Short mmCIF file of C-alpha atoms in Angstrom, two decimals:
data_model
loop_
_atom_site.label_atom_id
_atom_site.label_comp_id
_atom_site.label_asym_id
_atom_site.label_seq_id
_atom_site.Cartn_x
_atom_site.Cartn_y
_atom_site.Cartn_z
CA UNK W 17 -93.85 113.73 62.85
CA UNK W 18 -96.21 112.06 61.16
CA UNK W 19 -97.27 112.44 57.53
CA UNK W 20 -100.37 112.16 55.23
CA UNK W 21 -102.84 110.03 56.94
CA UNK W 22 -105.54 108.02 54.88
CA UNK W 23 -107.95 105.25 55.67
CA UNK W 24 -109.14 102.84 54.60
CA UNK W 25 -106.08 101.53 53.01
CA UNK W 26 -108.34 99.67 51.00
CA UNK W 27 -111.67 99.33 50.01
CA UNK W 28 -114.52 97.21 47.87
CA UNK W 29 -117.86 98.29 47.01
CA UNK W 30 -120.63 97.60 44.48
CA UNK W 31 -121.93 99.85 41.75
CA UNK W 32 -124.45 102.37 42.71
CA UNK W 33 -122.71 102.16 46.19
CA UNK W 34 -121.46 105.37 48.01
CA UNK W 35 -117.87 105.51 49.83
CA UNK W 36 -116.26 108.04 51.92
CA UNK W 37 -112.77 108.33 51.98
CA UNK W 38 -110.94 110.17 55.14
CA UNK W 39 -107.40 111.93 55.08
CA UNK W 40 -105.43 113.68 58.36
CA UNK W 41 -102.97 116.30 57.10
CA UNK W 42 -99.30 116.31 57.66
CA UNK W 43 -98.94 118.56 61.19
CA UNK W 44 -98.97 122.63 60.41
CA UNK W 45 -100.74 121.92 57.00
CA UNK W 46 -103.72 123.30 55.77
CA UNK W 47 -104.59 122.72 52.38
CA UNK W 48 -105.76 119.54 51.50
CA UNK W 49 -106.11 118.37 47.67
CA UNK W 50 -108.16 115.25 46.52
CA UNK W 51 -106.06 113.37 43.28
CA UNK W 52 -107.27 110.11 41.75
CA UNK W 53 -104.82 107.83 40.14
CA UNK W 54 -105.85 105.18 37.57
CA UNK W 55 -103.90 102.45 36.87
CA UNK W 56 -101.03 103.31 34.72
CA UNK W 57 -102.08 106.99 34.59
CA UNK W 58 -100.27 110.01 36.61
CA UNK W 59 -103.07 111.47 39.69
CA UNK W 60 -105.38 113.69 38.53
CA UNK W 61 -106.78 116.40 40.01
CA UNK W 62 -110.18 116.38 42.08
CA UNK W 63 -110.26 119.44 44.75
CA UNK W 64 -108.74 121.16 46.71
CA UNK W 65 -110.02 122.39 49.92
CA UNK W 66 -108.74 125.76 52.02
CA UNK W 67 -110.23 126.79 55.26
CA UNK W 68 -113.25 124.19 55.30
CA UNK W 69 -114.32 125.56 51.51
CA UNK W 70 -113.89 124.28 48.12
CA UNK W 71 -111.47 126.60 46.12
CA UNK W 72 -110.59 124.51 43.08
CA UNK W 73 -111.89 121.89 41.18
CA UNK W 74 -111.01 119.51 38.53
CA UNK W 75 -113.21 118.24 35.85
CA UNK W 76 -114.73 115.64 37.89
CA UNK W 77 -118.47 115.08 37.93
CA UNK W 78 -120.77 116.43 40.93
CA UNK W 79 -120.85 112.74 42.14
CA UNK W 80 -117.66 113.76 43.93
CA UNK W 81 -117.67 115.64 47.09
CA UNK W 82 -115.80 116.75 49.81
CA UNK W 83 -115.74 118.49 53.09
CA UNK W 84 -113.11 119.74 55.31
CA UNK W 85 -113.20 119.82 59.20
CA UNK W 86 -111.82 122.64 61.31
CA UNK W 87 -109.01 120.80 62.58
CA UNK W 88 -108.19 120.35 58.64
CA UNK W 89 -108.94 116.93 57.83
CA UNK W 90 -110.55 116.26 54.52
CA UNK W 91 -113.34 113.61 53.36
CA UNK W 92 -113.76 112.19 50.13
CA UNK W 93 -117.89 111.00 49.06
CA UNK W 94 -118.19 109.11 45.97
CA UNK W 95 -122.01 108.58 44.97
CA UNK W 96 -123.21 106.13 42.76
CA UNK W 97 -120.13 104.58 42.37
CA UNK W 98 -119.59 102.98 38.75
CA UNK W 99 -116.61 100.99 37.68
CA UNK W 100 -114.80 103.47 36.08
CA UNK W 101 -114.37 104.87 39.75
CA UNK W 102 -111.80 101.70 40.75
CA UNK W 103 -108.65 103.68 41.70
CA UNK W 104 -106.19 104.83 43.50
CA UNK W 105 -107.45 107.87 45.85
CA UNK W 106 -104.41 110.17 47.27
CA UNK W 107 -104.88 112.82 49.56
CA UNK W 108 -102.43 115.49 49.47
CA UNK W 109 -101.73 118.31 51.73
CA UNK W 110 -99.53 121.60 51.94
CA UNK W 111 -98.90 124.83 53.72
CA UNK W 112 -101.48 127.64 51.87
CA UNK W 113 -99.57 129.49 49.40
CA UNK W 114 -96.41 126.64 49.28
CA UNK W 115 -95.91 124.93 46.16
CA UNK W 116 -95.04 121.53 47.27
CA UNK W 117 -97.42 119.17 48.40
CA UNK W 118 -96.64 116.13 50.94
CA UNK W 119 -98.98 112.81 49.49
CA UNK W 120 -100.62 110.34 52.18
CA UNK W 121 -99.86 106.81 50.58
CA UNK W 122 -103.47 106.46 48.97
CA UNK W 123 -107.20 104.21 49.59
CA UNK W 124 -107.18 101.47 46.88
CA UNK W 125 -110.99 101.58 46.01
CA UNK W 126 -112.06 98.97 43.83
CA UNK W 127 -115.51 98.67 42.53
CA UNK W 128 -117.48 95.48 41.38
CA UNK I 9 -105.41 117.63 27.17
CA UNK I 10 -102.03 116.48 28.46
CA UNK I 11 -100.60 119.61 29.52
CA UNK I 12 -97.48 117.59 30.98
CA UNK I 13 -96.00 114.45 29.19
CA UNK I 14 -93.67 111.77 29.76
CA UNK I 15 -93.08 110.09 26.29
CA UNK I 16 -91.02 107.67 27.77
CA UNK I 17 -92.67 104.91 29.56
CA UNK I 18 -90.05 103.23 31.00
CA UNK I 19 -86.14 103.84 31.05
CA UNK I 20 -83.33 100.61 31.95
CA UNK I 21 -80.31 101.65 33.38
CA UNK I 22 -77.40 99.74 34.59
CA UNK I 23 -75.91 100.53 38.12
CA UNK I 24 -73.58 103.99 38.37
CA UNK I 25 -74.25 105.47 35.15
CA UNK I 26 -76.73 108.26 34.75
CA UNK I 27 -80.15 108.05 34.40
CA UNK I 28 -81.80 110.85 32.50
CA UNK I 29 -85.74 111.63 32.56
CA UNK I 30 -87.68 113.93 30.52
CA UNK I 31 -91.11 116.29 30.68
CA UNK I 32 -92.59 118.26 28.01
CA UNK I 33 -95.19 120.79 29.31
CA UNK I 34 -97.64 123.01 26.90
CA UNK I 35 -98.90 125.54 29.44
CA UNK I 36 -96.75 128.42 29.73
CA UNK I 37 -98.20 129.59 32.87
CA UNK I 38 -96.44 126.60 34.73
CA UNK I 39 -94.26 128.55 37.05
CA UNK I 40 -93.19 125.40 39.43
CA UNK I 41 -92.24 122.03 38.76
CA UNK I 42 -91.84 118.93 40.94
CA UNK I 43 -90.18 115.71 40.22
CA UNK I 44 -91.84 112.67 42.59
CA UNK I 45 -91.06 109.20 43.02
CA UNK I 46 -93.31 106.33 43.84
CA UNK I 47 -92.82 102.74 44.82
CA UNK I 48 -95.85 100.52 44.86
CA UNK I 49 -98.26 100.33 47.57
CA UNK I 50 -97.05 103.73 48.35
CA UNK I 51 -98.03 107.52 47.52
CA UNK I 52 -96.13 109.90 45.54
CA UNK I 53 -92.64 111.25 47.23
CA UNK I 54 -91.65 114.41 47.11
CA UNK I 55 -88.00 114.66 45.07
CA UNK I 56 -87.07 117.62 44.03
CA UNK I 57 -88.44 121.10 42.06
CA UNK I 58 -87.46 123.77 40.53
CA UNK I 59 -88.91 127.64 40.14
CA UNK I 60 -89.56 128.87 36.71
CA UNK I 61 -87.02 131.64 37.05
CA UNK I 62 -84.21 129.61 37.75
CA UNK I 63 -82.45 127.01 34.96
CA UNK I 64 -81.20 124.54 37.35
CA UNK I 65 -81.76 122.79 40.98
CA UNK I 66 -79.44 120.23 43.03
CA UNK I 67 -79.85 117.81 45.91
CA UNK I 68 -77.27 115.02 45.98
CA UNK I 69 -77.76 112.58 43.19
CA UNK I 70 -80.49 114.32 42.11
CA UNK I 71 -80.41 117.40 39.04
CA UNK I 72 -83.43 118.91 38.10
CA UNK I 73 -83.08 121.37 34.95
CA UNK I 74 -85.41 123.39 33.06
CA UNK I 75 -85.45 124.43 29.69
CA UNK I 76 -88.53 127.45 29.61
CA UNK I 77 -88.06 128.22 25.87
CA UNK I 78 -88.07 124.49 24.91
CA UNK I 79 -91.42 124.35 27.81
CA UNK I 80 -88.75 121.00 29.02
CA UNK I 81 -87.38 119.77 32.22
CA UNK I 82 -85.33 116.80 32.64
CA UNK I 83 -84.35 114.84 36.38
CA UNK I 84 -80.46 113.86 36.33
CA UNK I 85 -80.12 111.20 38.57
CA UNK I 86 -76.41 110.13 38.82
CA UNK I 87 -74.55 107.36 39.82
CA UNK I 88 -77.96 105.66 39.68
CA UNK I 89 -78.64 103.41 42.44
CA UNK I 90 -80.85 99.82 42.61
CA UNK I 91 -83.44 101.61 45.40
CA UNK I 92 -83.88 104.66 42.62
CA UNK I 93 -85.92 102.02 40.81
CA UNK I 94 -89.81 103.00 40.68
CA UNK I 95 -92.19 105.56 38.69
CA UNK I 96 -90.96 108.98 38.69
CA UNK I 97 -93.77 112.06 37.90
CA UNK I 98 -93.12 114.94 36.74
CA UNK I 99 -95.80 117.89 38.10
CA UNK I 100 -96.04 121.31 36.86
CA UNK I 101 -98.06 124.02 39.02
CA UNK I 102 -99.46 127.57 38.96
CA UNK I 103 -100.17 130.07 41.07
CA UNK I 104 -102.63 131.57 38.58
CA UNK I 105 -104.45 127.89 39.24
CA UNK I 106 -104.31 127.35 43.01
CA UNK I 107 -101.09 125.91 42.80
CA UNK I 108 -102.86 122.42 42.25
CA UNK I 109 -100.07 119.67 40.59
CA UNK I 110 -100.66 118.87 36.75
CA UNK I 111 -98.89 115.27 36.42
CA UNK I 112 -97.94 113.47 34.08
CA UNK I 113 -98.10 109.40 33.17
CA UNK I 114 -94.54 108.41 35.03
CA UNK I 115 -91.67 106.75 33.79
CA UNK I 116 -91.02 103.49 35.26
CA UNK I 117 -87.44 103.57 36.04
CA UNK I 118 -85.29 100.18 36.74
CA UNK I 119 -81.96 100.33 37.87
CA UNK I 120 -79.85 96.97 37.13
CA UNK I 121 -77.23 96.09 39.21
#
């Protein structure tokens, strides 16, 4: 049974650049949350998406975007990437309404 | 505003003894809370949690109890074991909030054999 998918596993890209990140759900999950962890910090919430719609977001700038696909899968677009963007991106997904969330194991996105 | 804190950065403990982990949270409208664990290279795993109406959850090694008064949980982790070494998070959640998980900076636990 596999888990929380993500790709890239890594990733470089130059300032002002734009990335998309991609994230497959663990099977008979669908909720998918967006977290960004920064070196030495715990993740941080982005968004969370429900039935191919936004329904929460952190207090991250409109830079960030997402969609989700019918068969759940999520996307992560950074634009106008600056450095402070260099991270770890984990994708996260759950059962609606279930508290506990299953974590792919992250895109390393470092920008230069 | 760190709604959930670690203060501890890092913990040392030696082989079979008990290794002890605390979380402070502010927001009383927490009602879950997650302990994960996270070895490099890798994303967060999921440990254990606990509901806000209940003081106390077990799997195994691994304690998880909850103070609500205090707004404190602590992760029990006994004997420890050389593999428990890594960065534990704790994660607080609401439903009032979409469920989404509230971390906070880890503990790096090392286990010394």
């Amino acid at each position: 049974d596999a888990g929380v998918t993500q790709s890239p596993t890594h990733l470089i890209k130059t300032r002002g650049q734009q990335v998309t990140l991609r994230c497959s759900p663990k099977s008979g999950h669908d909720t998918v949350s967006w977290y960004q962890q920064a070196l030495g910090q715990g993740p941080q919430f982005i968004f969370q998406y429900y039935e191919e719609e936004e329904r929460q977001r952190g207090n991250f700038p409109d830079r960030f975007s997402g969609h989700q696909f019918p068969n759940y899968s999520s996307e992560l677009n950074v634009n106008a990437l600056l450095l402070g963007d260099s991270a770890l991106y984990l994708c996260a997904s759950r059962k609606k309404g279930a508290p506990g969330y299953t974590f792919g194991s992250g895109t390393r996105l470092t920008v230069v | 505003d760190q709604q959930v804190k670690q203060n501890s950065p890092s913990l040392s403990v030696q082989e079979g003894r008990i290794s002890i982990l605390n979380c402070d949270y502010t927001n009383s409208m927490f009602d879950y809370f997650l302990w994960y664990k996270k070895y490099p290279a890798e994303g967060p795993t999921f440990l254990i949690s606990i509901s806000s109406i209940k003081d106390k959850n077990e799997d195994g090694r691994f304690t998880v109890f909850l103070n609500k008064s205090a707004k404190h949980l602590s992760l029990h982790i006994v004997p420890s074991q050389p593999g428990d070494s890594a960065v534990y998070f704790c994660a607080a959640s609401a439903k009032e909030y979409g469920n989404k998980l509230v971390f906070g900076a880890g503990t790096i636990l090392r286990v010394k054999s």
